[in-house]
CSV table of C-alpha atoms in Angstrom, one decimal:
chain,number,residue,atom,x,y,z
A,1,UNK,CA,2.3,-16.5,23.6
A,2,UNK,CA,1.0,-19.5,21.7
A,3,UNK,CA,3.7,-19.5,19.0
A,4,UNK,CA,3.5,-23.2,18.4
A,5,UNK,CA,-0.2,-23.0,17.8
A,6,UNK,CA,0.4,-20.1,15.4
A,7,UNK,CA,2.9,-22.2,13.5
A,8,UNK,CA,0.5,-25.1,13.1
A,9,UNK,CA,-2.6,-23.1,12.2
A,10,UNK,CA,-1.4,-20.0,10.5
A,11,UNK,CA,-2.2,-16.3,10.7
A,12,UNK,CA,-5.8,-16.7,11.9
A,13,UNK,CA,-4.8,-18.7,14.9
A,14,UNK,CA,-1.9,-16.4,15.6
A,15,UNK,CA,-4.1,-13.3,15.5
A,16,UNK,CA,-6.8,-15.0,17.6
A,17,UNK,CA,-4.2,-15.9,20.2
A,18,UNK,CA,-2.8,-12.3,20.2
A,19,UNK,CA,-6.3,-10.9,20.8
A,20,UNK,CA,-7.1,-13.3,23.6
A,21,UNK,CA,-3.9,-12.4,25.4
A,22,UNK,CA,-3.9,-8.6,24.9
A,23,UNK,CA,-7.5,-7.7,24.0
A,24,UNK,CA,-9.0,-6.3,20.8
A,25,UNK,CA,-6.6,-4.9,18.3
A,26,UNK,CA,-7.0,-2.0,15.8
A,27,UNK,CA,-8.0,-2.6,12.3
A,28,UNK,CA,-4.7,-1.1,11.2
A,29,UNK,CA,-2.8,-3.8,13.3
A,30,UNK,CA,-5.0,-6.5,11.9
A,31,UNK,CA,-4.5,-5.3,8.3
A,32,UNK,CA,-0.7,-5.0,8.7
A,33,UNK,CA,-0.4,-8.6,9.9
A,34,UNK,CA,-2.8,-9.9,7.3
A,35,UNK,CA,-1.0,-8.2,4.5
A,36,UNK,CA,2.6,-8.3,5.5
A,37,UNK,CA,3.3,-10.8,8.2
A,38,UNK,CA,6.7,-12.3,7.2
A,39,UNK,CA,5.4,-15.9,7.6
A,40,UNK,CA,1.7,-15.8,6.7
A,41,UNK,CA,1.0,-12.4,5.2
A,42,UNK,CA,-1.0,-12.1,2.0
A,43,UNK,CA,1.6,-10.2,0.0
A,44,UNK,CA,4.5,-12.1,1.4
A,45,UNK,CA,3.3,-15.7,0.7
A,46,UNK,CA,1.3,-15.7,-2.5
A,47,UNK,CA,0.8,-14.3,-6.0
A,48,UNK,CA,-2.2,-11.9,-5.6
A,49,UNK,CA,-2.4,-10.2,-9.1
A,50,UNK,CA,-3.7,-11.6,-12.4
A,51,UNK,CA,-6.4,-13.9,-13.6
A,52,UNK,CA,-5.3,-16.7,-11.2
A,53,UNK,CA,-5.0,-14.2,-8.3
A,54,UNK,CA,-7.6,-12.2,-6.5
A,55,UNK,CA,-7.5,-8.9,-8.3
A,56,UNK,CA,-6.0,-7.1,-11.3
A,57,UNK,CA,-4.6,-3.6,-11.8
A,58,UNK,CA,-4.4,-1.3,-14.7
A,59,UNK,CA,-0.9,-2.1,-15.8
A,60,UNK,CA,-2.0,-5.8,-16.3
A,61,UNK,CA,-4.9,-4.8,-18.4
A,62,UNK,CA,-3.1,-2.7,-21.1
A,63,UNK,CA,0.6,-1.9,-21.7
A,64,UNK,CA,-0.5,1.6,-22.6
A,65,UNK,CA,-1.0,2.4,-18.9
A,66,UNK,CA,2.7,1.9,-18.1
A,67,UNK,CA,3.8,3.5,-21.3
A,68,UNK,CA,1.9,6.6,-20.5
A,69,UNK,CA,3.5,6.8,-17.1
A,70,UNK,CA,6.9,6.3,-18.7
A,71,UNK,CA,6.3,9.3,-21.0
A,72,UNK,CA,5.1,11.3,-18.0
A,73,UNK,CA,8.3,10.4,-16.2
A,74,UNK,CA,10.3,11.7,-19.2
A,75,UNK,CA,8.4,14.9,-19.2
A,76,UNK,CA,8.8,15.3,-15.4
A,77,UNK,CA,12.6,14.8,-15.9
A,78,UNK,CA,12.7,17.5,-18.5
A,79,UNK,CA,10.8,19.9,-16.2
A,80,UNK,CA,13.2,19.1,-13.3
A,81,UNK,CA,16.0,20.3,-15.5
A,82,UNK,CA,17.3,17.0,-16.9
A,83,UNK,CA,19.3,15.9,-13.9
A,84,UNK,CA,22.4,13.9,-14.9
A,85,UNK,CA,21.5,11.3,-12.3
A,86,UNK,CA,18.2,10.7,-10.5
A,87,UNK,CA,16.2,7.9,-8.7
A,88,UNK,CA,13.2,6.5,-10.6
A,89,UNK,CA,11.2,5.0,-7.7
A,90,UNK,CA,8.1,2.8,-7.7
A,91,UNK,CA,6.4,1.8,-4.4
A,92,UNK,CA,4.4,-1.4,-4.6
A,93,UNK,CA,5.5,-2.4,-8.2
A,94,UNK,CA,3.3,-5.5,-8.4
A,95,UNK,CA,4.7,-7.9,-11.0
A,96,UNK,CA,7.0,-5.3,-12.5
A,97,UNK,CA,4.7,-4.7,-15.5
A,98,UNK,CA,4.2,-1.0,-15.0
A,99,UNK,CA,8.0,-0.3,-14.7
A,100,UNK,CA,8.8,-2.6,-17.7
A,101,UNK,CA,6.3,-0.8,-19.9
A,102,UNK,CA,7.4,2.7,-18.6
A,103,UNK,CA,11.0,2.0,-19.3
A,104,UNK,CA,10.2,0.7,-22.8
A,105,UNK,CA,8.3,3.9,-23.6
A,106,UNK,CA,11.0,6.1,-22.1
A,107,UNK,CA,13.6,4.8,-24.6
A,108,UNK,CA,12.4,7.7,-26.8
A,109,UNK,CA,14.7,9.8,-24.5
A,110,UNK,CA,18.1,7.9,-24.2
A,111,UNK,CA,19.5,10.5,-21.9
A,112,UNK,CA,16.7,9.8,-19.5
A,113,UNK,CA,17.5,6.1,-19.5
A,114,UNK,CA,21.2,6.8,-19.0
A,115,UNK,CA,20.5,9.1,-16.0
A,116,UNK,CA,18.0,6.8,-14.2
A,117,UNK,CA,18.6,4.5,-11.3
A,118,UNK,CA,15.5,2.4,-10.7
A,119,UNK,CA,14.5,1.7,-7.1
A,120,UNK,CA,11.6,-0.7,-6.4
A,121,UNK,CA,10.1,-0.7,-2.9
A,122,UNK,CA,8.7,-4.1,-2.4
A,123,UNK,CA,8.2,-6.4,0.7
A,124,UNK,CA,7.1,-9.6,-1.0
A,125,UNK,CA,9.8,-12.1,-2.0
A,126,UNK,CA,7.4,-13.7,-4.5
A,127,UNK,CA,6.7,-10.4,-6.2
A,128,UNK,CA,10.4,-9.4,-6.2
A,129,UNK,CA,11.1,-12.6,-8.1
A,130,UNK,CA,8.4,-11.7,-10.7
A,131,UNK,CA,9.7,-8.1,-11.0
A,132,UNK,CA,13.3,-9.4,-11.5
A,133,UNK,CA,12.0,-11.6,-14.4
A,134,UNK,CA,9.9,-8.8,-15.9
A,135,UNK,CA,12.8,-6.4,-15.8
A,136,UNK,CA,15.6,-8.9,-16.9
A,137,UNK,CA,16.2,-7.0,-20.2
A,138,UNK,CA,15.8,-3.5,-18.7
A,139,UNK,CA,18.9,-1.4,-18.9
A,140,UNK,CA,19.4,2.0,-17.1
A,141,UNK,CA,22.4,4.0,-16.3
A,142,UNK,CA,22.1,3.4,-12.6
A,143,UNK,CA,20.8,-0.1,-12.6
A,144,UNK,CA,17.9,-1.6,-10.7
A,145,UNK,CA,17.7,-2.0,-6.9
A,146,UNK,CA,15.1,-3.4,-4.5
A,147,UNK,CA,14.2,-2.0,-1.1
A,148,UNK,CA,12.0,-3.1,1.8
A,149,UNK,CA,11.1,0.5,2.6
A,150,UNK,CA,11.4,3.9,1.1
A,151,UNK,CA,13.9,5.0,3.7
A,152,UNK,CA,16.7,2.8,2.2
A,153,UNK,CA,16.4,4.5,-1.2
A,154,UNK,CA,19.5,6.7,-1.6
A,155,UNK,CA,19.0,10.5,-1.5
A,156,UNK,CA,19.0,12.6,-4.6
A,157,UNK,CA,16.6,13.9,-7.2
A,158,UNK,CA,13.7,11.5,-7.7
A,159,UNK,CA,10.7,10.8,-9.8
A,160,UNK,CA,8.3,8.6,-7.9
A,161,UNK,CA,5.2,6.7,-9.1
A,162,UNK,CA,2.8,4.5,-7.1
A,163,UNK,CA,-0.3,2.8,-8.5
A,164,UNK,CA,-3.1,1.7,-6.2
A,165,UNK,CA,-0.9,2.0,-3.1
A,166,UNK,CA,-2.4,4.4,-0.7
A,167,UNK,CA,-5.8,2.7,-0.6
A,168,UNK,CA,-4.1,-0.6,0.4
A,169,UNK,CA,-2.3,0.8,3.5
A,170,UNK,CA,-3.7,0.0,7.0
A,171,UNK,CA,-6.4,2.2,8.3
A,172,UNK,CA,-8.1,3.0,11.5
A,173,UNK,CA,-11.9,3.3,11.6
A,174,UNK,CA,-14.0,5.4,14.0
A,175,UNK,CA,-17.7,5.3,14.6
A,176,UNK,CA,-19.8,8.1,16.0
A,177,UNK,CA,-22.0,7.0,18.9
A,178,UNK,CA,-24.1,8.9,21.5
A,179,UNK,CA,-21.0,8.8,23.7
A,180,UNK,CA,-18.8,10.3,21.0
A,181,UNK,CA,-16.4,8.9,18.6
A,182,UNK,CA,-15.1,5.3,19.4
A,183,UNK,CA,-12.5,3.3,17.5
A,184,UNK,CA,-13.6,0.1,15.8
A,185,UNK,CA,-11.5,-2.8,16.9
A,186,UNK,CA,-11.1,-6.5,15.9
A,187,UNK,CA,-12.1,-9.0,18.6
A,188,UNK,CA,-12.6,-12.8,18.7
A,189,UNK,CA,-16.1,-14.2,19.4
A,190,UNK,CA,-16.8,-17.2,21.5
A,191,UNK,CA,-17.0,-19.4,18.4
A,192,UNK,CA,-13.5,-18.2,17.3
A,193,UNK,CA,-14.7,-15.9,14.5
A,194,UNK,CA,-13.4,-12.4,14.2
A,195,UNK,CA,-15.8,-9.6,14.8
A,196,UNK,CA,-15.8,-5.8,15.1
A,197,UNK,CA,-16.3,-4.2,18.5
A,198,UNK,CA,-16.1,-0.6,19.7
A,199,UNK,CA,-13.3,0.7,22.0
A,200,UNK,CA,-14.1,2.9,24.9
A,201,UNK,CA,-14.5,6.6,24.2
A,202,UNK,CA,-11.0,7.4,25.5
A,203,UNK,CA,-9.6,5.2,22.7
A,204,UNK,CA,-10.3,8.0,20.2
A,205,UNK,CA,-8.3,11.2,20.2
A,206,UNK,CA,-10.5,13.8,18.4
A,207,UNK,CA,-7.5,15.5,16.8
A,208,UNK,CA,-6.9,12.4,14.7
A,209,UNK,CA,-10.2,13.0,12.9
A,210,UNK,CA,-10.5,15.6,10.1
A,211,UNK,CA,-12.7,18.6,11.0
A,212,UNK,CA,-14.9,17.8,8.1
A,213,UNK,CA,-16.3,14.9,10.0
A,214,UNK,CA,-17.4,16.9,13.1
A,215,UNK,CA,-21.0,17.0,11.9
A,216,UNK,CA,-21.3,13.3,11.1
A,217,UNK,CA,-24.5,11.5,12.1
A,218,UNK,CA,-24.7,8.9,14.8
A,219,UNK,CA,-23.5,5.6,13.4
A,220,UNK,CA,-21.3,7.2,10.8
A,221,UNK,CA,-17.9,5.5,10.2
A,222,UNK,CA,-14.8,7.5,9.2
A,223,UNK,CA,-11.4,6.2,8.2
A,224,UNK,CA,-7.9,7.6,8.7
A,225,UNK,CA,-4.5,6.2,7.7
A,226,UNK,CA,-1.6,7.3,9.7
A,227,UNK,CA,0.6,5.0,7.6
A,228,UNK,CA,-0.4,6.8,4.4
A,229,UNK,CA,0.0,10.2,6.1
A,230,UNK,CA,3.5,9.2,7.3
A,231,UNK,CA,4.5,8.0,3.8
A,232,UNK,CA,3.3,11.2,2.1
A,233,UNK,CA,5.2,13.3,4.7
A,234,UNK,CA,8.4,11.4,4.1
A,235,UNK,CA,8.1,11.7,0.3
A,236,UNK,CA,7.3,15.5,0.7
A,237,UNK,CA,10.5,16.0,2.7
A,238,UNK,CA,12.5,14.2,0.0
A,239,UNK,CA,10.9,16.2,-2.8
A,240,UNK,CA,11.7,19.4,-0.9
A,241,UNK,CA,15.2,18.5,0.0
A,242,UNK,CA,16.4,16.9,-3.3
A,243,UNK,CA,14.1,18.3,-6.0
A,244,UNK,CA,11.6,15.8,-7.5
A,245,UNK,CA,8.0,14.9,-8.3
A,246,UNK,CA,5.6,12.2,-7.3
A,247,UNK,CA,2.6,10.7,-9.0
A,248,UNK,CA,0.0,8.6,-7.1
A,249,UNK,CA,-2.8,6.9,-8.9
A,250,UNK,CA,-5.7,5.7,-6.7
A,251,UNK,CA,-9.4,5.3,-6.5
A,252,UNK,CA,-11.2,7.5,-4.0
A,253,UNK,CA,-13.6,10.3,-3.3
A,254,UNK,CA,-12.9,13.8,-4.5
A,255,UNK,CA,-13.9,15.1,-1.1
A,256,UNK,CA,-13.6,13.6,2.4
A,257,UNK,CA,-16.8,12.1,3.7
A,258,UNK,CA,-17.9,9.5,6.3
A,259,UNK,CA,-17.8,6.1,4.7
A,260,UNK,CA,-16.6,2.6,5.2
A,261,UNK,CA,-14.3,1.6,2.3
A,262,UNK,CA,-12.7,-1.4,3.9
A,263,UNK,CA,-13.2,-4.5,1.8
A,264,UNK,CA,-11.7,-7.8,0.9
A,265,UNK,CA,-11.6,-9.5,-2.5
A,266,UNK,CA,-11.1,-13.2,-3.5
A,267,UNK,CA,-11.0,-14.5,-7.0
A,268,UNK,CA,-12.0,-11.1,-8.3
A,269,UNK,CA,-15.2,-10.8,-6.2
A,270,UNK,CA,-16.1,-9.4,-2.8
A,271,UNK,CA,-15.3,-11.6,0.2
A,272,UNK,CA,-16.2,-11.3,3.9
């Protein structure tokens, strides 16, 4: 393994070395490394959000977005029977703006604030620092804690919110060919550039694809996200076991259909 080369030249060189040694990798593997590699990952090494970043999200556009979610959380707490203690969880809390605005609006219900323990699920040290600053004046009965994964959030009644999370999780892509469905993989060309290639037909297990895609045309691309499915299943178990409610806000189609949604942005514009 060319670790020294990776240290000199960063993530691209590391991934290229990995592919040359073990063969093409899945798009999910490529995305996971690109976004969350501890040393070079996009979210772990830079500030992605805002005018000086690469994209912006609704909480950064208007404080009303977070305030509306805060009031929704209060209403959800009421409908859950006003538990005396509960976990207020946000996964992927960005710069902490949404939670700051939500807690400010939720002050209309002091008992809600007193019962809440805030849990932020965040892998980026840089974003954790920004969240800490944004929430420096926030006060809740159970305090504020940070977690690298949902699994470390203590059990109990919970109200969970996630904005633009599911569409940022790693995906697998499959393309229909005359030989059947084949997974799209990432390879390295002779000139060192990354490129898409197709795996052999045995690389695709048909049961991983929704039945709605069975009639897709030749050349069609479909996407599935085992990471998103696993997260939703984990949250569903928690909601069932401990009583709770979750709100996900994302951009997507109302019905599943073949499409390639994978994209990159840089400085608020599309990028290869």
